[in-house]
XYZ file of C-alpha atoms in Angstrom:
535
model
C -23.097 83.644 41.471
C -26.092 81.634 42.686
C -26.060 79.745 39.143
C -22.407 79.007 39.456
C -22.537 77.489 42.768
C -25.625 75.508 41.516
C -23.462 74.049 38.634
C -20.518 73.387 41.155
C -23.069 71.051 42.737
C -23.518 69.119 40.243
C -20.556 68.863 39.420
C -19.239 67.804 42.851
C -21.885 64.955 43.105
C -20.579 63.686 39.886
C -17.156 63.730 40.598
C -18.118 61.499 43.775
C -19.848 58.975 41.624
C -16.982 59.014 38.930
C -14.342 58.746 41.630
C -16.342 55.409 43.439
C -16.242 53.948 40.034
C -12.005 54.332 39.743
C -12.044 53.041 42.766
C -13.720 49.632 42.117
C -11.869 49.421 38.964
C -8.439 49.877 40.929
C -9.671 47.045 43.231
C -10.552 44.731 40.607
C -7.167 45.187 39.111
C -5.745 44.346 42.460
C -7.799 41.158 42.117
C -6.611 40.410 38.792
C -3.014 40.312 39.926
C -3.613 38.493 43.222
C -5.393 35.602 40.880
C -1.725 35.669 38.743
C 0.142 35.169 41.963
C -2.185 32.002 42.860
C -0.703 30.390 39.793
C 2.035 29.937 42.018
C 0.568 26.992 43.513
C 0.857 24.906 41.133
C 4.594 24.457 41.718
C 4.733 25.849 45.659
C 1.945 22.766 47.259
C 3.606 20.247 44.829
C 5.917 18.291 47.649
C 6.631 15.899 44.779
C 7.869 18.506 42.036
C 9.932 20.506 44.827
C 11.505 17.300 45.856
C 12.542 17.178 42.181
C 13.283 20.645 42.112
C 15.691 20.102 45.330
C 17.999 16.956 44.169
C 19.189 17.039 40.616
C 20.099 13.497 38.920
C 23.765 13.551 37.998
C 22.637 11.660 35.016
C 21.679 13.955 31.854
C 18.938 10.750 30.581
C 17.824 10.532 34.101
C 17.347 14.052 34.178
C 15.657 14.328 31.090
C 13.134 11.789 32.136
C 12.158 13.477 35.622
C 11.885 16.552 34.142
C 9.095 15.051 32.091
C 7.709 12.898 34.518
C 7.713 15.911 37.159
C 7.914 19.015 35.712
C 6.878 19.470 32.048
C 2.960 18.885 32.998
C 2.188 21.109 36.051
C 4.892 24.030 34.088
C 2.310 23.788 31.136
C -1.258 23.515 33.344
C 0.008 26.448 35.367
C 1.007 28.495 32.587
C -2.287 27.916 30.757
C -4.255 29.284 34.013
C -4.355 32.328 33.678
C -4.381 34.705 29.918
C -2.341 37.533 31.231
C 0.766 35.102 32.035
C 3.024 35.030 28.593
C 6.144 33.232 30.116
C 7.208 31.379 33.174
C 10.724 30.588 34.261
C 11.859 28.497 37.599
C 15.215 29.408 38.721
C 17.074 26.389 40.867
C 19.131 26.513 43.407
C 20.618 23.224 42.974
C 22.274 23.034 39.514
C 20.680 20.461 37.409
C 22.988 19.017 34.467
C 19.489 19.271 32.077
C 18.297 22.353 31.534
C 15.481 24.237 29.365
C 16.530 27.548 28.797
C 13.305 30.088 29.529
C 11.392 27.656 31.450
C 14.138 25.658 34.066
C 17.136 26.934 34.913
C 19.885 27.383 37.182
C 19.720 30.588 39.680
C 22.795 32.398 39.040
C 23.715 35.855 40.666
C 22.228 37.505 37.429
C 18.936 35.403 37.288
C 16.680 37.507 39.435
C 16.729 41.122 41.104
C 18.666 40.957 44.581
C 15.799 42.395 46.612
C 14.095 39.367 45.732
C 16.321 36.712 46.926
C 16.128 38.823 50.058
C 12.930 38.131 50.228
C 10.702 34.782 51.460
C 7.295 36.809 49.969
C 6.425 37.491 46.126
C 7.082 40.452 44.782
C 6.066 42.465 41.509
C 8.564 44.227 39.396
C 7.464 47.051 37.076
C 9.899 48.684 34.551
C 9.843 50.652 30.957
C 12.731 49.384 28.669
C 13.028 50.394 24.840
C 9.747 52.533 25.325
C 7.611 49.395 26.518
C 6.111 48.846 29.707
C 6.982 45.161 31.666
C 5.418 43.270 34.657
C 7.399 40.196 36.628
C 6.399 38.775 39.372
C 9.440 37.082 41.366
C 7.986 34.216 43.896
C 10.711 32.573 45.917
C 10.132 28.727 46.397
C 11.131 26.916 49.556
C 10.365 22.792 50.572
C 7.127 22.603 52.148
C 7.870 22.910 55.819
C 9.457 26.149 54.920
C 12.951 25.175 56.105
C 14.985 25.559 52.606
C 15.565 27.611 50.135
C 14.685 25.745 46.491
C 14.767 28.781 44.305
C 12.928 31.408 42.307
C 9.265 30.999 39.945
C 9.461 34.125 37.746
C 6.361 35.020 35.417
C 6.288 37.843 32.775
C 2.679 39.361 32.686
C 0.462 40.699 29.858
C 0.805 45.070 30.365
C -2.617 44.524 28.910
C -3.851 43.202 32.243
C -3.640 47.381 33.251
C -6.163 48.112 30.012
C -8.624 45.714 30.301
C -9.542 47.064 34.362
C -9.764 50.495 33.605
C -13.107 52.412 31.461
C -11.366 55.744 31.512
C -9.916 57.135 28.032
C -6.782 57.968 29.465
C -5.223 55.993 32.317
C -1.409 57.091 33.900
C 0.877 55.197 35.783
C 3.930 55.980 37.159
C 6.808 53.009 36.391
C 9.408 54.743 37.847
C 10.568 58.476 38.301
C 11.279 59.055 34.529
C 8.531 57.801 32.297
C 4.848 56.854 32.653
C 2.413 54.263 31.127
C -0.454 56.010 29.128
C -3.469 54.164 27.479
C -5.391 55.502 24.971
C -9.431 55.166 23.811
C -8.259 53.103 21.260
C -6.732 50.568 23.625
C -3.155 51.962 22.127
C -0.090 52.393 24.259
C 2.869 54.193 24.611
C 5.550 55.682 27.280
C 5.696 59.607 27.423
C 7.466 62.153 29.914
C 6.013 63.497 32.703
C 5.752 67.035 31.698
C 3.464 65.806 29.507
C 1.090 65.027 32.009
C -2.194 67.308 31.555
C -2.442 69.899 34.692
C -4.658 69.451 37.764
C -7.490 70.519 38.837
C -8.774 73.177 36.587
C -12.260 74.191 38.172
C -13.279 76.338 34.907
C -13.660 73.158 33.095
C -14.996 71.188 35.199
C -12.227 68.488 34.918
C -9.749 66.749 37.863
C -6.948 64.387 38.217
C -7.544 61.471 40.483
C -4.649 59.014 42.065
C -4.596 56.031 43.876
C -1.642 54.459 45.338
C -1.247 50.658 43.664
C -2.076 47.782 46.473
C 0.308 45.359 44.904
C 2.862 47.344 42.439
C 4.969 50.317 43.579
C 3.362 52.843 41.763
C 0.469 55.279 41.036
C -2.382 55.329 38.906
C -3.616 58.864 37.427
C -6.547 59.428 35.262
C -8.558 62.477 34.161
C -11.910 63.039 34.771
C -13.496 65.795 32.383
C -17.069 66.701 31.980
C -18.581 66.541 28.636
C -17.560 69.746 26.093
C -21.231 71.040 25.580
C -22.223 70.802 28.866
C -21.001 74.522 29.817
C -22.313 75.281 26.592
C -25.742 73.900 27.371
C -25.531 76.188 30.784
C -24.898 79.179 29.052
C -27.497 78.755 26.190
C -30.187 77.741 29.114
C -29.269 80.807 31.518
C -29.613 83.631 29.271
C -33.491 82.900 27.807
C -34.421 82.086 31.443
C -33.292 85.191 32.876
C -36.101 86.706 30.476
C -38.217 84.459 30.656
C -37.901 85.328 34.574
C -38.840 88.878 34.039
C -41.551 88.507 30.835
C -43.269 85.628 32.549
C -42.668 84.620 36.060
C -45.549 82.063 36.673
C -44.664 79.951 33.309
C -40.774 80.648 34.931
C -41.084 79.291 38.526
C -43.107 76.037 37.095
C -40.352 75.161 34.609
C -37.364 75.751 36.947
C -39.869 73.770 39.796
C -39.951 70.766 37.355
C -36.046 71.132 36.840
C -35.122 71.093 40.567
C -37.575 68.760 41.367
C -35.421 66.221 38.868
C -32.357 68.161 40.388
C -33.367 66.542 43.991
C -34.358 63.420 42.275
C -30.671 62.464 40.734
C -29.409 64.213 44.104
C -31.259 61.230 46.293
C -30.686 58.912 44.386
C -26.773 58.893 44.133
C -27.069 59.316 48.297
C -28.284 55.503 48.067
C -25.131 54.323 46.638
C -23.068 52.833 49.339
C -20.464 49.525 49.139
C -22.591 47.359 49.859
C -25.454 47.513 47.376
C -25.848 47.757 43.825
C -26.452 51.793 42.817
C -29.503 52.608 41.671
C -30.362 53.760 37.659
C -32.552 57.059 37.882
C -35.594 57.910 35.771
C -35.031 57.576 31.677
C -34.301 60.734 29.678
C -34.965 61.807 25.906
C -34.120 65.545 26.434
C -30.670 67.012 25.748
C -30.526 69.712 28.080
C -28.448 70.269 30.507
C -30.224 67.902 33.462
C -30.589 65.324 30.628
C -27.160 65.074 30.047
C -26.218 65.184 34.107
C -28.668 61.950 33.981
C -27.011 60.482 31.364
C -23.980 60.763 32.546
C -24.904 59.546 36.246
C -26.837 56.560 34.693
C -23.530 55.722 32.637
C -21.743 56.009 35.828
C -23.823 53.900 37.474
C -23.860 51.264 35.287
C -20.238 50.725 35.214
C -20.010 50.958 39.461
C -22.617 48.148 39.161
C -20.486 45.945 36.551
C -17.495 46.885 38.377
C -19.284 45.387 41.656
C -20.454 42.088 39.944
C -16.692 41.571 38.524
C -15.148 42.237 42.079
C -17.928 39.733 43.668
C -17.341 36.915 40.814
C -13.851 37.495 41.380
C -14.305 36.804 44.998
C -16.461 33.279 43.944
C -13.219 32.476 42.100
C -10.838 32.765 44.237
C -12.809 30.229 46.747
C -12.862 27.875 44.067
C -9.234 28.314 43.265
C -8.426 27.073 47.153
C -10.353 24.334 46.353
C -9.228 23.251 43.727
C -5.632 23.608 45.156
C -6.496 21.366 47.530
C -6.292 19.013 44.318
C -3.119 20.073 42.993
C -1.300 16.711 41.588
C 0.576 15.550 39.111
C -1.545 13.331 37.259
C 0.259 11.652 34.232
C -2.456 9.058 32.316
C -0.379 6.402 33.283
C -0.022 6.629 37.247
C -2.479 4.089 37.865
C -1.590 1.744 35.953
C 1.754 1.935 36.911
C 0.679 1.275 40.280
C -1.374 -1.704 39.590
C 1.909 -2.987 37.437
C 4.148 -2.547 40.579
C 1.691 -4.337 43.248
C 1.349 -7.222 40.587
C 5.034 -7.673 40.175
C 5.638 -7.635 43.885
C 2.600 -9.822 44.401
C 3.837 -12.273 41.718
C 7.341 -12.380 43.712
C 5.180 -12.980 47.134
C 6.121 -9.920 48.569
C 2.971 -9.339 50.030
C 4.291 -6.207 52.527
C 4.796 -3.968 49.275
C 1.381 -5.343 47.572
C -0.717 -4.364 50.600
C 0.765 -1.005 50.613
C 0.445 -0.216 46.904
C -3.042 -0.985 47.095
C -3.708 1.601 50.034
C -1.712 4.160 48.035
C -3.457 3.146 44.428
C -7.023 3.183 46.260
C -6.132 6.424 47.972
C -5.163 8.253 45.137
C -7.611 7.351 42.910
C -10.028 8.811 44.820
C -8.599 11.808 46.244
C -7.867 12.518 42.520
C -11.438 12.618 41.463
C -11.792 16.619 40.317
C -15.019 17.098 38.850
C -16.895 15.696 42.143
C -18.461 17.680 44.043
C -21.079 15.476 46.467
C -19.663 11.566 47.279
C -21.400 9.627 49.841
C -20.213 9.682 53.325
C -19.143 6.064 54.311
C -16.386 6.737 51.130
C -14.978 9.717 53.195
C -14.718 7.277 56.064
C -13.085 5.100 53.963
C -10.858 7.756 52.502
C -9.443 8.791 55.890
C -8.836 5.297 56.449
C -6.535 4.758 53.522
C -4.804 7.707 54.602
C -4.408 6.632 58.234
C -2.915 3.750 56.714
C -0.180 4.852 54.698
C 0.682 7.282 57.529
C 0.805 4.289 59.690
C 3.333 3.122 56.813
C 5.533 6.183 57.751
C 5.309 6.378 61.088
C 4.401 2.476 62.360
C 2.115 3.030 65.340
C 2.341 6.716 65.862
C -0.753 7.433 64.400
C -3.941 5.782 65.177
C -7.487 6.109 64.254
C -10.896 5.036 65.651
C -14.525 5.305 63.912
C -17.904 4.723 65.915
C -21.352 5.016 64.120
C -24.326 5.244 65.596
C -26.841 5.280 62.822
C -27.357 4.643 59.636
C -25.425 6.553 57.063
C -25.850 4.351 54.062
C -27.409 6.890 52.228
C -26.189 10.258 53.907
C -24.196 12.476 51.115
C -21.883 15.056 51.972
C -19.509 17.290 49.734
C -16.299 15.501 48.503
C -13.143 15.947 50.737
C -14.463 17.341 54.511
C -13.020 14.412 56.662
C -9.057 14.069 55.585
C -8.181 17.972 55.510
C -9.290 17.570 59.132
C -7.337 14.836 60.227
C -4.285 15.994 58.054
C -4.443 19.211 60.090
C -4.352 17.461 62.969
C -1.485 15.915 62.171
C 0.468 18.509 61.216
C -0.355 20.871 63.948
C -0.640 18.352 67.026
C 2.082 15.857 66.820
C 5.558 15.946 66.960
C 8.392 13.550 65.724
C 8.855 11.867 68.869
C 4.684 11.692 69.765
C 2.249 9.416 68.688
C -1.671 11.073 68.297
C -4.741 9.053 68.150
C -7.995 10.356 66.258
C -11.468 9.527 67.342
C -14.490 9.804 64.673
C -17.992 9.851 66.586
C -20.972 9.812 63.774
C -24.708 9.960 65.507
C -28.035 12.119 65.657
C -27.539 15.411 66.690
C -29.302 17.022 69.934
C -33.037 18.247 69.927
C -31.151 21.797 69.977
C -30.948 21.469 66.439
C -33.668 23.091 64.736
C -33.574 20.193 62.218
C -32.864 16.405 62.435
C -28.674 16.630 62.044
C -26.299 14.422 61.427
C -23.341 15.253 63.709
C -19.464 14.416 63.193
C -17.124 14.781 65.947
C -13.817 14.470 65.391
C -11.045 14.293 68.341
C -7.509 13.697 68.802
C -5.467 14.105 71.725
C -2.271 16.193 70.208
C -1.486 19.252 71.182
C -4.729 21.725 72.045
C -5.163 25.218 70.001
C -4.516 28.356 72.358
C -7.118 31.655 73.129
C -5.811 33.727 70.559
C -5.141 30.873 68.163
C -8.779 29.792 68.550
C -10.271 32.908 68.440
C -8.384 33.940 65.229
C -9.144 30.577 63.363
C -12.840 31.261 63.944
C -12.919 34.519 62.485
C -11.119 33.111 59.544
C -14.299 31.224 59.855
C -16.667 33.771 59.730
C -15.072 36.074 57.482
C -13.991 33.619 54.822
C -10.006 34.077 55.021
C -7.473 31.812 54.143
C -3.808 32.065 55.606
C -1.028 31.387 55.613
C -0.327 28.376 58.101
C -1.691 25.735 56.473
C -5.344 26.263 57.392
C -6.657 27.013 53.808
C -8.370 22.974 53.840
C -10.181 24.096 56.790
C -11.647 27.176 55.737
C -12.829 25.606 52.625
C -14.443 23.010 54.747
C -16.555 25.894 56.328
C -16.854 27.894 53.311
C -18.335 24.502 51.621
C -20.360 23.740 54.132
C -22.339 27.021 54.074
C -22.532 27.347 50.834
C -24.067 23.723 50.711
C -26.598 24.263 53.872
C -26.703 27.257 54.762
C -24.988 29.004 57.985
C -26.612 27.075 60.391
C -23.916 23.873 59.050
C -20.657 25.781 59.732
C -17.551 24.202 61.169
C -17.081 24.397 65.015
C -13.865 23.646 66.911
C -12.851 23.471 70.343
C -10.000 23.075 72.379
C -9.352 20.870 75.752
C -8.230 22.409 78.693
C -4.923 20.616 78.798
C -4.236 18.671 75.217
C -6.648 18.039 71.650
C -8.976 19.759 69.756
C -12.596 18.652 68.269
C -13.776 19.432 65.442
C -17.852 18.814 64.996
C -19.317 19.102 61.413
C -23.166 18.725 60.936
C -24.905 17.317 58.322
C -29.045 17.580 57.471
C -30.187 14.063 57.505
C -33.153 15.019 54.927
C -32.699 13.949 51.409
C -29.651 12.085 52.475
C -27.467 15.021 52.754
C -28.465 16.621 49.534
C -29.032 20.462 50.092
């Protein structure tokens, strides 16, 4: 009885480390699919393609040539971004007389489920057909202020997306109520019954089923955790000899089991360091084969995997930073744009329309910079000069509604910054503090910081005067702050502002607004004024 319960131990403290490691491995599946619904934003922060998308030419040639101008390129980039996605189809609610079948289309009643044109959110779709497994995820697109409905992105997924997360030999998930996914060691498929299932619990062989509910699909994952064959065997060829060995020779006895227990407690405190937030610990090497040995290997094998699983689900995290970023940056960006531009302003110049030059210019000097991918650090009189351009084509828009001041105080001829901090800031204010019928102005304030600063700062204020940011509003954009979230409200430039900036300079450099008591917001950057900016 005692040696039984001591067994049961051991077995209980593995079935806690093997358990830990399913769970990372569900949540880095989770990640996986949350990084196939960001491909999505290639087509849903595209204002240009969704205009497209929105008013069909009546003209088949016409048609033909938008499509290529518009849609062909960002269909193929976002396809290409990601291996698990296999096909992509956008479904249209307007009917466009040019059509490619599989990749633009007309929504019809038949295109897409019902539930998800009842729907503004994405939603996964997991079925078993002809005894094979399919994923779809159904995104509904609508114009960028959120007001119209433009239609449906739908993109069939790699079912190998499910075998690559998951270490176990034998993985089950439930599709529906007849039939369930199973993977094999060999990284082999197929769909069997659920009778088939292997039993639960079964406490004789040391083996369990574990479940976990799916985050993202509606379904549940099953696997089996068994102990090793010859490990009861091992038990039962150990207990025997030492039962005599108890009896013949108790001194040589109590040492051996004192050196066993002694590595017993050993691999005991050691998996009591593993927590979420660190990587687990490996325990001492072993070349024996007994019993312990094997518990060690095991644990160690465990452990290993918990700690890969950990670095995957951290890297993932890294990613999907970058991805916001680089969302930011989302354009259509045909070889030819500029030129075409330049071309345009010439002509008009050459016919002395000097109006439409001007304005070209803004909007060819604009682009070309905000288009710049692979930069990461620019110097900061060229952000100044950024927001500028895009003052002026808003001015363009809406003549004299939006106005812009810039006072410097010092120096910055030489101060560096990373690329794109000062426009996502004045965009925002924009967008949230001015209405059709209001006019905002902007101020930009560039000088040393206060002695507060433990360092000699550079400190950017930026004001405008639209409408001011609330408590609760406040409150919850500065723990999006602090936490690293993006939502859903058109704050993701912001947060990757602040995420930049700390990642740059530490968290002493991290973005601070405030709100006035009546109308406006600031928003005050800093900047280290050693090694011009560089961190």
């Amino acid at each position: 009885m005692m040696n039984t319960n001591y067994y049961k131990v051991l077995w209980e403290q593995y079935h806690s480390v093997a358990e830990q490691s399913y769970a990372a491995e569900i949540a880095n599946f989770n990640l996986r699919l949350r990084d196939i619904e960001k491909v999505t934003a290639y087509f849903s922060s595209n204002a240009i393609l969704l205009d497209y998308a929105d008013t069909p030419n009546t003209s088949i040639a016409d048609s033909v040539y938008e499509y290529l101008k518009y849609f062909d390129g960002v269909f193929q980039n976002a396809r290409s971004s990601n291996q698990y996605v296999t096909a992509m189809t956008f479904f249209t609610k307007a009917q466009h007389p040019f059509q490619m079948t599989g990749i633009l289309e007309n929504l019809t009643a038949t295109s897409v489920p019902t539930e998800v044109l009842n729907s503004i959110k994405g939603s996964w779709v997991v079925a078993v057909s002809d005894q094979k497994l399919s994923m779809t995820y159904y995104q509904p697109v609508y114009t960028t202020s959120y007001r119209e409905f433009i239609g449906v992105l739908k993109i069939a997924v790699d079912p190998a997306v499910v075998m690559d997360c998951f270490t176990e030999p034998a993985v089950y998930f439930y599709a529906d109520d007849q039939s369930v996914y199973f993977k094999y060691a060999d990284q082999s498929t197929q769909i069997i019954e659920p009778g088939q299932l292997p039993q639960a619990t079964d406490t004789s062989r040391f083996s369990y089923l574990s479940s976990h509910e799916s985050e993202l699909l509606d379904g549940t994952f099953v696997t089996q955790v068994t102990m090793q064959e010859d490990f009861m065997h091992a038990v039962l060829m150990v207990l025997l000899p030492s039962l005599l060995m108890l009896m013949v020779l108790p001194l040589f006895y109590q040492k051996l089991m004192h050196k066993q227990m002694k590595r017993v407690v050993g691999l005991s405190d050691y998996i009591g360091q593993i927590n979420s937030l660190n990587p687990a610990p490996y325990f001492e090497k072993t070349e024996t084969d007994d019993e312990i040995g094997a518990l060690i290997k095991a644990f160690n094998n465990n452990t290993r995997d918990i700690n890969r699983l950990m670095r995957e689900v951290a890297q993932a995290e890294l990613q999907r930073k970058d991805s916001e970023f680089y969302a930011l940056q989302a354009q259509i960006k045909p070889h030819f744009l500029y030129n075409t531009l330049e071309n345009i302003r010439m002509t008009a110049e050459q016919e002395h329309d000097s109006r439409t030059s001007a304005m070209l210019e803004i909007l060819g000097s604009y682009m070309r910079y905000g288009l710049k991918k692979d930069l990461k650090y620019t110097y900061l009189t060229s952000e100044l000069q950024y927001i500028k351009y895009y003052q002026q084509l808003l001015d363009i828009r809406f003549p004299g509604q939006v106005t812009l001041s810039i006072n410097v105080y010092l120096d910055i001829s030489e101060v560096t910054c990373p690329y794109l901090i000062l426009q996502p800031i004045v965009e925002n204010a924009i967008k949230h503090g001015k209405t059709a019928d209001e006019s905002i102005h902007i101020w930009v304030d560039i000088r040393a910081a206060g002695v507060f600063r433990s360092q000699p700062d550079l400190e950017i204020r930026m004001k405008n005067n639209g409408y001011r940011i609330d408590t609760e509003q406040l409150q919850q954009l500065q723990k999006q702050f602090d936490e690293g979230i993006s939502d859903e409200d058109g704050h993701v430039g912001l947060n990757n502002i602040n995420y930049r900036l700390i990642s740059c300079y530490g968290k002493d450099y991290h973005m601070q607004i405030n709100s006035g008591e009546k109308r406006g917001c600031t928003f005050t950057i800093y900047l280290p004024i050693q090694n011009g900016g560089q961190p």
